[in-house]
Amino acid sequence: MIDIYISLVAALSTIAGAFSYFSKVKNRQTPKMPLLFIMSLIVGSVFGVAALYVTAQSPSWSTIVVILLATMPVMMSAVFYKTFKESKSPLGDIQVQVGDKVLPFAATRANGSEFTHEELKGQRILLKFFRGSWCPYCSMELKMFEEMKPIFDRFNVKIVALSNDEVAAAQKHQQRDHLTHEMLSDPDLKVIKKYGVEHHKALGGDGVSSMTLFGLPFPTKMKYKPMAIPTSILIDEYGVIQWIDQAEDVRLRASEEKLLAALNASFAN
């Protein structure tokens, strides 16, 4: 029975650490260095290995349960280590800067209809490039934009969000998170490459097969693929870029205060 108790400690330690970390993500307070989560994974992994060792010495009816509980922290540690290690975005290829005109582009709306840059004429726009509907950090950022809608409306700014999700995933994302933004699909990365915001080889999932945990989306399958570097581009009604914000770490995004400062600096007069 001791192996069951040890494996339970391993699983509960991991779950508690994950809940604490992703609660902060959900509240848009993602820590730059998640020490508590890392410590919980270390403790969980140590107890998990100990539980596996004990149960291997004297296998019993509980062995399968022990294996399932004990391997969870080890597997989660491996996944988190991989994603945390690769969270830094490769910056430096962006093709626009403040003062430039918006580059012409075309993409597909979540409802399947075509969208072109011509529709932006005469409008103030926050053009948001994001990784995909499977990304919990992107999901929280776009939800923050939704909560800030009265502020954006005050400055007459419309949100246009674009990723390389397929149309079905973009549609699912919009419905899942109750977003009123213009959601655009760029599966061939034509727009993403044109603006120079492509992360050529990043670890990610897809929106169609994602699942929800802790109130956040998570990919059920992950692979290396190209996608957008999280980038926000604020454009005035004349099509001139007023502000650019690009994430150096895909987990960390601009705060509401930083966005409000950019809106005031660009459109207060």
GROMACS .gro file of C-alpha atoms in nm:
model
  269
    1MET     CA    1   0.000   0.000   0.000
    2ILE     CA    2   0.292   0.235   0.060
    3ASP     CA    3   0.346   0.264  -0.315
    4ILE     CA    4  -0.008   0.395  -0.361
    5TYR     CA    5   0.043   0.664  -0.097
    6ILE     CA    6   0.373   0.772  -0.251
    7SER     CA    7   0.223   0.787  -0.600
    8LEU     CA    8  -0.071   0.990  -0.467
    9VAL     CA    9   0.171   1.243  -0.320
   10ALA     CA   10   0.344   1.259  -0.660
   11ALA     CA   11   0.019   1.320  -0.850
   12LEU     CA   12  -0.129   1.567  -0.601
   13SER     CA   13   0.192   1.771  -0.587
   14THR     CA   14   0.191   1.799  -0.965
   15ILE     CA   15  -0.177   1.885  -0.990
   16ALA     CA   16  -0.148   2.152  -0.717
   17GLY     CA   17   0.149   2.313  -0.892
   18ALA     CA   18  -0.022   2.306  -1.231
   19PHE     CA   19  -0.343   2.452  -1.087
   20SER     CA   20  -0.149   2.736  -0.923
   21TYR     CA   21   0.047   2.818  -1.239
   22PHE     CA   22  -0.242   2.804  -1.484
   23SER     CA   23  -0.466   3.000  -1.247
   24LYS     CA   24  -0.212   3.280  -1.283
   25VAL     CA   25  -0.212   3.234  -1.661
   26LYS     CA   26  -0.592   3.257  -1.659
   27ASN     CA   27  -0.574   3.578  -1.456
   28ARG     CA   28  -0.308   3.714  -1.697
   29GLN     CA   29  -0.041   3.710  -1.426
   30THR     CA   30   0.188   3.454  -1.589
   31PRO     CA   31   0.515   3.444  -1.389
   32LYS     CA   32   0.831   3.487  -1.590
   33MET     CA   33   0.996   3.214  -1.383
   34PRO     CA   34   0.730   2.974  -1.243
   35LEU     CA   35   0.934   2.853  -0.947
   36LEU     CA   36   0.639   2.705  -0.755
   37PHE     CA   37   0.530   2.499  -1.054
   38ILE     CA   38   0.887   2.385  -1.122
   39MET     CA   39   0.932   2.278  -0.758
   40SER     CA   40   0.602   2.088  -0.763
   41LEU     CA   41   0.713   1.903  -1.076
   42ILE     CA   42   1.047   1.814  -0.917
   43VAL     CA   43   0.881   1.690  -0.597
   44GLY     CA   44   0.618   1.500  -0.798
   45SER     CA   45   0.882   1.339  -1.019
   46VAL     CA   46   1.096   1.231  -0.721
   47PHE     CA   47   0.797   1.074  -0.545
   48GLY     CA   48   0.681   0.923  -0.874
   49VAL     CA   49   1.014   0.750  -0.933
   50ALA     CA   50   1.015   0.631  -0.570
   51ALA     CA   51   0.664   0.488  -0.611
   52LEU     CA   52   0.766   0.303  -0.927
   53TYR     CA   53   1.071   0.160  -0.749
   54VAL     CA   54   0.865   0.039  -0.451
   55THR     CA   55   0.593  -0.119  -0.665
   56ALA     CA   56   0.854  -0.293  -0.881
   57GLN     CA   57   0.989  -0.470  -0.571
   58SER     CA   58   0.653  -0.621  -0.486
   59PRO     CA   59   0.395  -0.597  -0.768
   60SER     CA   60   0.030  -0.625  -0.663
   61TRP     CA   61  -0.324  -0.544  -0.775
   62SER     CA   62  -0.246  -0.173  -0.728
   63THR     CA   63   0.055  -0.168  -0.961
   64ILE     CA   64  -0.137  -0.028  -1.260
   65VAL     CA   65  -0.285   0.253  -1.049
   66VAL     CA   66   0.059   0.335  -0.910
   67ILE     CA   67   0.214   0.345  -1.257
   68LEU     CA   68  -0.058   0.580  -1.386
   69LEU     CA   69  -0.026   0.818  -1.090
   70ALA     CA   70   0.354   0.804  -1.069
   71THR     CA   71   0.426   0.862  -1.437
   72MET     CA   72   0.199   1.170  -1.460
   73PRO     CA   73   0.447   1.413  -1.297
   74VAL     CA   74   0.736   1.269  -1.496
   75MET     CA   75   0.550   1.312  -1.826
   76MET     CA   76   0.424   1.659  -1.733
   77SER     CA   77   0.777   1.763  -1.633
   78ALA     CA   78   0.909   1.653  -1.972
   79VAL     CA   79   0.635   1.843  -2.161
   80PHE     CA   80   0.673   2.159  -1.952
   81TYR     CA   81   1.053   2.152  -1.978
   82LYS     CA   82   1.027   2.126  -2.355
   83THR     CA   83   0.771   2.403  -2.396
   84PHE     CA   84   0.934   2.633  -2.139
   85LYS     CA   85   1.277   2.586  -2.297
   86GLU     CA   86   1.138   2.686  -2.637
   87SER     CA   87   0.919   2.974  -2.523
   88LYS     CA   88   1.162   3.239  -2.645
   89SER     CA   89   1.053   3.379  -2.982
   90PRO     CA   90   1.314   3.426  -3.259
   91LEU     CA   91   1.278   3.799  -3.322
   92GLY     CA   92   1.431   4.022  -3.586
   93ASP     CA   93   1.265   3.939  -3.920
   94ILE     CA   94   0.962   4.168  -3.895
   95GLN     CA   95   0.907   4.355  -4.225
   96VAL     CA   96   0.723   4.662  -4.093
   97GLN     CA   97   0.803   4.938  -3.847
   98VAL     CA   98   0.629   5.234  -3.690
   99GLY     CA   99   0.548   5.491  -3.958
  100ASP     CA  100   0.510   5.235  -4.238
  101LYS     CA  101   0.191   5.179  -4.431
  102VAL     CA  102   0.002   4.856  -4.364
  103LEU     CA  103   0.106   4.583  -4.610
  104PRO     CA  104  -0.169   4.458  -4.843
  105PHE     CA  105  -0.296   4.110  -4.758
  106ALA     CA  106  -0.585   3.868  -4.793
  107ALA     CA  107  -0.703   3.594  -4.556
  108THR     CA  108  -1.016   3.392  -4.479
  109ARG     CA  109  -1.270   3.480  -4.211
  110ALA     CA  110  -1.386   3.223  -3.957
  111ASN     CA  111  -1.715   3.201  -4.150
  112GLY     CA  112  -1.527   3.107  -4.468
  113SER     CA  113  -1.562   3.437  -4.656
  114GLU     CA  114  -1.264   3.630  -4.793
  115PHE     CA  115  -1.113   3.928  -4.611
  116THR     CA  116  -0.871   4.181  -4.763
  117HIS     CA  117  -0.678   4.476  -4.625
  118GLU     CA  118  -0.903   4.704  -4.830
  119GLU     CA  119  -1.168   4.657  -4.562
  120LEU     CA  120  -0.938   4.828  -4.311
  121LYS     CA  121  -0.941   5.161  -4.497
  122GLY     CA  122  -1.063   5.447  -4.283
  123GLN     CA  123  -1.055   5.233  -3.967
  124ARG     CA  124  -0.826   5.213  -3.668
  125ILE     CA  125  -0.711   4.855  -3.625
  126LEU     CA  126  -0.522   4.641  -3.378
  127LEU     CA  127  -0.388   4.364  -3.600
  128LYS     CA  128  -0.300   4.069  -3.378
  129PHE     CA  129  -0.087   3.781  -3.502
  130PHE     CA  130  -0.120   3.485  -3.265
  131ARG     CA  131  -0.002   3.124  -3.246
  132GLY     CA  132  -0.337   2.946  -3.263
  133SER     CA  133  -0.658   2.863  -3.083
  134TRP     CA  134  -0.481   2.578  -2.898
  135CYS     CA  135  -0.244   2.822  -2.721
  136PRO     CA  136  -0.362   2.908  -2.366
  137TYR     CA  137  -0.160   3.231  -2.358
  138CYS     CA  138  -0.310   3.350  -2.687
  139SER     CA  139  -0.656   3.259  -2.566
  140MET     CA  140  -0.618   3.471  -2.253
  141GLU     CA  141  -0.478   3.764  -2.451
  142LEU     CA  142  -0.770   3.764  -2.695
  143LYS     CA  143  -1.013   3.734  -2.405
  144MET     CA  144  -0.844   4.037  -2.248
  145PHE     CA  145  -0.902   4.227  -2.573
  146GLU     CA  146  -1.270   4.129  -2.548
  147GLU     CA  147  -1.290   4.261  -2.193
  148MET     CA  148  -1.122   4.582  -2.310
  149LYS     CA  149  -1.380   4.632  -2.586
  150PRO     CA  150  -1.529   4.946  -2.422
  151ILE     CA  151  -1.179   5.098  -2.420
  152PHE     CA  152  -1.111   5.000  -2.780
  153ASP     CA  153  -1.455   5.136  -2.877
  154ARG     CA  154  -1.370   5.467  -2.708
  155PHE     CA  155  -1.069   5.497  -2.941
  156ASN     CA  156  -1.267   5.355  -3.237
  157VAL     CA  157  -1.023   5.065  -3.267
  158LYS     CA  158  -1.129   4.731  -3.415
  159ILE     CA  159  -0.954   4.400  -3.334
  160VAL     CA  160  -0.843   4.181  -3.625
  161ALA     CA  161  -0.679   3.856  -3.507
  162LEU     CA  162  -0.493   3.624  -3.744
  163SER     CA  163  -0.323   3.284  -3.708
  164ASN     CA  164  -0.243   2.989  -3.931
  165ASP     CA  165  -0.538   2.793  -3.789
  166GLU     CA  166  -0.766   2.628  -4.040
  167VAL     CA  167  -1.105   2.794  -4.083
  168ALA     CA  168  -1.281   2.526  -3.873
  169ALA     CA  169  -1.041   2.586  -3.584
  170ALA     CA  170  -1.083   2.964  -3.608
  171GLN     CA  171  -1.460   2.924  -3.601
  172LYS     CA  172  -1.440   2.690  -3.301
  173HIS     CA  173  -1.210   2.937  -3.125
  174GLN     CA  174  -1.446   3.227  -3.178
  175GLN     CA  175  -1.742   3.031  -3.042
  176ARG     CA  176  -1.550   2.874  -2.752
  177ASP     CA  177  -1.414   3.203  -2.615
  178HIS     CA  178  -1.717   3.415  -2.717
  179LEU     CA  179  -1.501   3.653  -2.920
  180THR     CA  180  -1.646   3.934  -3.129
  181HIS     CA  181  -1.312   4.008  -3.299
  182GLU     CA  182  -1.261   3.959  -3.671
  183MET     CA  183  -1.091   3.616  -3.669
  184LEU     CA  184  -0.881   3.540  -3.976
  185SER     CA  185  -0.732   3.214  -4.100
  186ASP     CA  186  -0.395   3.208  -4.279
  187PRO     CA  187  -0.317   2.832  -4.304
  188ASP     CA  188  -0.044   2.878  -4.568
  189LEU     CA  189   0.121   3.155  -4.362
  190LYS     CA  190   0.116   3.394  -4.658
  191VAL     CA  191   0.027   3.698  -4.445
  192ILE     CA  192   0.245   3.585  -4.154
  193LYS     CA  193   0.547   3.549  -4.384
  194LYS     CA  194   0.474   3.878  -4.561
  195TYR     CA  195   0.485   4.066  -4.231
  196GLY     CA  196   0.795   3.875  -4.122
  197VAL     CA  197   0.642   3.741  -3.800
  198GLU     CA  198   0.694   3.369  -3.869
  199HIS     CA  199   0.839   3.138  -3.608
  200HIS     CA  200   0.979   2.886  -3.855
  201LYS     CA  201   0.994   2.585  -3.625
  202ALA     CA  202   0.793   2.600  -3.304
  203LEU     CA  203   0.631   2.333  -3.091
  204GLY     CA  204   0.255   2.363  -3.111
  205GLY     CA  205  -0.080   2.194  -3.163
  206ASP     CA  206  -0.396   2.248  -3.360
  207GLY     CA  207  -0.726   2.399  -3.261
  208VAL     CA  208  -0.950   2.116  -3.379
  209SER     CA  209  -0.803   1.856  -3.140
  210SER     CA  210  -0.741   2.083  -2.840
  211MET     CA  211  -0.901   2.020  -2.501
  212THR     CA  212  -0.992   2.245  -2.209
  213LEU     CA  213  -0.828   2.216  -1.864
  214PHE     CA  214  -0.824   2.473  -1.583
  215GLY     CA  215  -1.052   2.680  -1.810
  216LEU     CA  216  -0.775   2.703  -2.073
  217PRO     CA  217  -0.721   2.534  -2.410
  218PHE     CA  218  -0.438   2.281  -2.444
  219PRO     CA  219  -0.326   2.082  -2.749
  220THR     CA  220  -0.371   1.705  -2.726
  221LYS     CA  221  -0.109   1.651  -2.996
  222MET     CA  222   0.203   1.858  -3.049
  223LYS     CA  223   0.457   1.878  -3.327
  224TYR     CA  224   0.714   2.118  -3.470
  225LYS     CA  225   0.564   2.348  -3.730
  226PRO     CA  226   0.574   2.711  -3.848
  227MET     CA  227   0.336   2.961  -3.686
  228ALA     CA  228   0.310   3.328  -3.598
  229ILE     CA  229   0.522   3.501  -3.337
  230PRO     CA  230   0.271   3.680  -3.108
  231THR     CA  231   0.272   4.033  -3.248
  232SER     CA  232   0.039   4.332  -3.205
  233ILE     CA  233   0.033   4.610  -3.468
  234LEU     CA  234  -0.170   4.925  -3.405
  235ILE     CA  235  -0.278   5.096  -3.728
  236ASP     CA  236  -0.448   5.434  -3.767
  237GLU     CA  237  -0.734   5.524  -4.002
  238TYR     CA  238  -0.485   5.625  -4.271
  239GLY     CA  239  -0.324   5.282  -4.276
  240VAL     CA  240  -0.011   5.401  -4.094
  241ILE     CA  241   0.143   5.180  -3.822
  242GLN     CA  242   0.153   5.361  -3.487
  243TRP     CA  243   0.279   5.092  -3.247
  244ILE     CA  244   0.427   4.742  -3.261
  245ASP     CA  245   0.458   4.497  -2.973
  246GLN     CA  246   0.620   4.157  -3.025
  247ALA     CA  247   0.647   3.891  -2.755
  248GLU     CA  248   1.004   3.789  -2.671
  249ASP     CA  249   0.857   3.501  -2.468
  250VAL     CA  250   0.540   3.341  -2.605
  251ARG     CA  251   0.403   3.307  -2.249
  252LEU     CA  252   0.428   3.679  -2.173
  253ARG     CA  253   0.207   3.939  -2.342
  254ALA     CA  254   0.142   4.311  -2.315
  255SER     CA  255  -0.067   4.411  -2.014
  256GLU     CA  256  -0.389   4.610  -2.027
  257GLU     CA  257  -0.194   4.910  -1.896
  258LYS     CA  258   0.062   4.886  -2.177
  259LEU     CA  259  -0.213   4.863  -2.439
  260LEU     CA  260  -0.396   5.160  -2.292
  261ALA     CA  261  -0.074   5.362  -2.296
  262ALA     CA  262  -0.023   5.275  -2.664
  263LEU     CA  263  -0.381   5.375  -2.748
  264ASN     CA  264  -0.344   5.705  -2.566
  265ALA     CA  265  -0.010   5.778  -2.730
  266SER     CA  266  -0.147   5.702  -3.077
  267PHE     CA  267  -0.501   5.840  -3.066
  268ALA     CA  268  -0.551   6.069  -2.765
  269ASN     CA  269  -0.526   6.389  -2.969
   0.00000   0.00000   0.00000
